[in-house]
Amino acid sequence: MWGSIAFVKAYTLYIAVLIEFGFGLSATRAISINRNSKIECGRIISGVLGSQIFLTSIGIGLTLVLVNIVPLLEANKEMVLFGLLAAIFQGFNLL
């Protein structure tokens, strides 16, 4: 039981890292450089969110494939679903 939880938690963190992809650092830098231009800040934010949506779709697709291939994930589909949701929420955290 605890092994399954640890495995799903580790998988969740991998998906969160995929979604975040360092945008917290690069976008913050770009926003600070262009802080006086609302148009440029809007472009940066929309670019980051668009990229995160794309990476989220990759993470969801990867999860759907792996749930059908990996027996440990297949046996714990509900836990994987909640882990995926946690990864998505963590990946879109704007702080």
PDB file of C-alpha atoms in Angstrom:
ATOM      1  CA  MET A   1       0.000   0.000   0.000  1.00  0.00           C
ATOM      2  CA  TRP A   2       2.653   2.564   1.012  1.00  0.00           C
ATOM      3  CA  GLY A   3       4.759   1.610  -1.983  1.00  0.00           C
ATOM      4  CA  SER A   4       1.847   2.413  -4.284  1.00  0.00           C
ATOM      5  CA  ILE A   5       1.345   5.785  -2.623  1.00  0.00           C
ATOM      6  CA  ALA A   6       5.044   6.612  -2.920  1.00  0.00           C
ATOM      7  CA  PHE A   7       5.103   5.568  -6.588  1.00  0.00           C
ATOM      8  CA  VAL A   8       2.055   7.670  -7.472  1.00  0.00           C
ATOM      9  CA  LYS A   9       3.460  10.625  -5.500  1.00  0.00           C
ATOM     10  CA  ALA A  10       6.745  10.405  -7.414  1.00  0.00           C
ATOM     11  CA  TYR A  11       4.856  10.180 -10.706  1.00  0.00           C
ATOM     12  CA  THR A  12       2.771  13.197  -9.688  1.00  0.00           C
ATOM     13  CA  LEU A  13       5.903  15.230  -9.051  1.00  0.00           C
ATOM     14  CA  TYR A  14       7.337  14.283 -12.451  1.00  0.00           C
ATOM     15  CA  ILE A  15       4.180  15.507 -14.165  1.00  0.00           C
ATOM     16  CA  ALA A  16       4.231  18.729 -12.115  1.00  0.00           C
ATOM     17  CA  VAL A  17       7.840  19.368 -13.157  1.00  0.00           C
ATOM     18  CA  LEU A  18       6.855  18.725 -16.780  1.00  0.00           C
ATOM     19  CA  ILE A  19       4.071  21.317 -16.543  1.00  0.00           C
ATOM     20  CA  GLU A  20       6.138  23.914 -14.657  1.00  0.00           C
ATOM     21  CA  PHE A  21       9.173  23.492 -16.951  1.00  0.00           C
ATOM     22  CA  GLY A  22      11.024  26.396 -15.328  1.00  0.00           C
ATOM     23  CA  PHE A  23       8.439  28.978 -16.280  1.00  0.00           C
ATOM     24  CA  GLY A  24       8.467  30.320 -12.728  1.00  0.00           C
ATOM     25  CA  LEU A  25      12.012  31.531 -13.273  1.00  0.00           C
ATOM     26  CA  SER A  26      12.039  32.526 -16.920  1.00  0.00           C
ATOM     27  CA  ALA A  27       8.648  34.242 -16.910  1.00  0.00           C
ATOM     28  CA  THR A  28       9.473  36.140 -13.722  1.00  0.00           C
ATOM     29  CA  ARG A  29      12.656  37.442 -15.307  1.00  0.00           C
ATOM     30  CA  ALA A  30      10.886  38.434 -18.518  1.00  0.00           C
ATOM     31  CA  ILE A  31       8.084  40.182 -16.617  1.00  0.00           C
ATOM     32  CA  SER A  32      10.573  42.098 -14.466  1.00  0.00           C
ATOM     33  CA  ILE A  33      12.434  43.293 -17.560  1.00  0.00           C
ATOM     34  CA  ASN A  34       9.181  44.411 -19.274  1.00  0.00           C
ATOM     35  CA  ARG A  35       7.247  45.521 -16.201  1.00  0.00           C
ATOM     36  CA  ASN A  36       6.334  48.902 -17.704  1.00  0.00           C
ATOM     37  CA  SER A  37       4.718  47.435 -20.818  1.00  0.00           C
ATOM     38  CA  LYS A  38       1.334  45.884 -20.100  1.00  0.00           C
ATOM     39  CA  ILE A  39       1.107  44.562 -23.649  1.00  0.00           C
ATOM     40  CA  GLU A  40       4.435  42.752 -23.417  1.00  0.00           C
ATOM     41  CA  CYS A  41       3.569  41.383 -19.965  1.00  0.00           C
ATOM     42  CA  GLY A  42       0.297  40.082 -21.394  1.00  0.00           C
ATOM     43  CA  ARG A  43       2.159  38.381 -24.240  1.00  0.00           C
ATOM     44  CA  ILE A  44       4.566  36.745 -21.810  1.00  0.00           C
ATOM     45  CA  ILE A  45       1.794  35.472 -19.561  1.00  0.00           C
ATOM     46  CA  SER A  46      -0.296  34.187 -22.454  1.00  0.00           C
ATOM     47  CA  GLY A  47       2.756  32.440 -23.899  1.00  0.00           C
ATOM     48  CA  VAL A  48       3.515  30.765 -20.580  1.00  0.00           C
ATOM     49  CA  LEU A  49      -0.089  29.687 -20.027  1.00  0.00           C
ATOM     50  CA  GLY A  50      -0.375  28.386 -23.588  1.00  0.00           C
ATOM     51  CA  SER A  51       2.801  26.373 -23.146  1.00  0.00           C
ATOM     52  CA  GLN A  52       1.608  25.019 -19.823  1.00  0.00           C
ATOM     53  CA  ILE A  53      -1.705  23.956 -21.369  1.00  0.00           C
ATOM     54  CA  PHE A  54       0.201  22.147 -24.111  1.00  0.00           C
ATOM     55  CA  LEU A  55       2.482  20.429 -21.573  1.00  0.00           C
ATOM     56  CA  THR A  56      -0.557  19.530 -19.462  1.00  0.00           C
ATOM     57  CA  SER A  57      -2.140  17.788 -22.438  1.00  0.00           C
ATOM     58  CA  ILE A  58       1.086  15.812 -22.909  1.00  0.00           C
ATOM     59  CA  GLY A  59       1.025  14.863 -19.218  1.00  0.00           C
ATOM     60  CA  ILE A  60      -2.603  13.759 -19.420  1.00  0.00           C
ATOM     61  CA  GLY A  61      -1.926  11.717 -22.554  1.00  0.00           C
ATOM     62  CA  LEU A  62       1.141  10.125 -20.991  1.00  0.00           C
ATOM     63  CA  THR A  63      -0.852   9.267 -17.888  1.00  0.00           C
ATOM     64  CA  LEU A  64      -3.656   7.676 -19.918  1.00  0.00           C
ATOM     65  CA  VAL A  65      -1.139   5.514 -21.761  1.00  0.00           C
ATOM     66  CA  LEU A  66       0.801   4.525 -18.638  1.00  0.00           C
ATOM     67  CA  VAL A  67      -2.331   3.672 -16.653  1.00  0.00           C
ATOM     68  CA  ASN A  68      -3.078   1.011 -19.250  1.00  0.00           C
ATOM     69  CA  ILE A  69       0.499  -0.305 -19.408  1.00  0.00           C
ATOM     70  CA  VAL A  70       1.933  -0.176 -15.856  1.00  0.00           C
ATOM     71  CA  PRO A  71       0.167  -2.684 -13.563  1.00  0.00           C
ATOM     72  CA  LEU A  72       0.810  -0.623 -10.417  1.00  0.00           C
ATOM     73  CA  LEU A  73      -0.870   2.409 -11.949  1.00  0.00           C
ATOM     74  CA  GLU A  74      -3.701   0.330 -13.382  1.00  0.00           C
ATOM     75  CA  ALA A  75      -4.460  -1.102  -9.936  1.00  0.00           C
ATOM     76  CA  ASN A  76      -4.610   2.407  -8.434  1.00  0.00           C
ATOM     77  CA  LYS A  77      -6.452   4.409 -11.096  1.00  0.00           C
ATOM     78  CA  GLU A  78      -8.269   6.638  -8.591  1.00  0.00           C
ATOM     79  CA  MET A  79      -5.043   7.524  -6.808  1.00  0.00           C
ATOM     80  CA  VAL A  80      -3.379   8.300 -10.140  1.00  0.00           C
ATOM     81  CA  LEU A  81      -6.298  10.554 -11.109  1.00  0.00           C
ATOM     82  CA  PHE A  82      -6.028  12.537  -7.878  1.00  0.00           C
ATOM     83  CA  GLY A  83      -2.251  12.689  -8.288  1.00  0.00           C
ATOM     84  CA  LEU A  84      -2.645  13.998 -11.831  1.00  0.00           C
ATOM     85  CA  LEU A  85      -5.059  16.676 -10.638  1.00  0.00           C
ATOM     86  CA  ALA A  86      -2.601  17.666  -7.895  1.00  0.00           C
ATOM     87  CA  ALA A  87       0.185  17.889 -10.488  1.00  0.00           C
ATOM     88  CA  ILE A  88      -1.932  20.095 -12.736  1.00  0.00           C
ATOM     89  CA  PHE A  89      -2.836  22.421  -9.867  1.00  0.00           C
ATOM     90  CA  GLN A  90       0.784  22.575  -8.737  1.00  0.00           C
ATOM     91  CA  GLY A  91       1.992  23.168 -12.289  1.00  0.00           C
ATOM     92  CA  PHE A  92      -0.350  26.129 -12.785  1.00  0.00           C
ATOM     93  CA  ASN A  93       0.519  27.721  -9.463  1.00  0.00           C
ATOM     94  CA  LEU A  94       1.338  31.313 -10.291  1.00  0.00           C
ATOM     95  CA  LEU A  95       3.303  32.036  -7.114  1.00  0.00           C
TER      96      LEU A  95
END
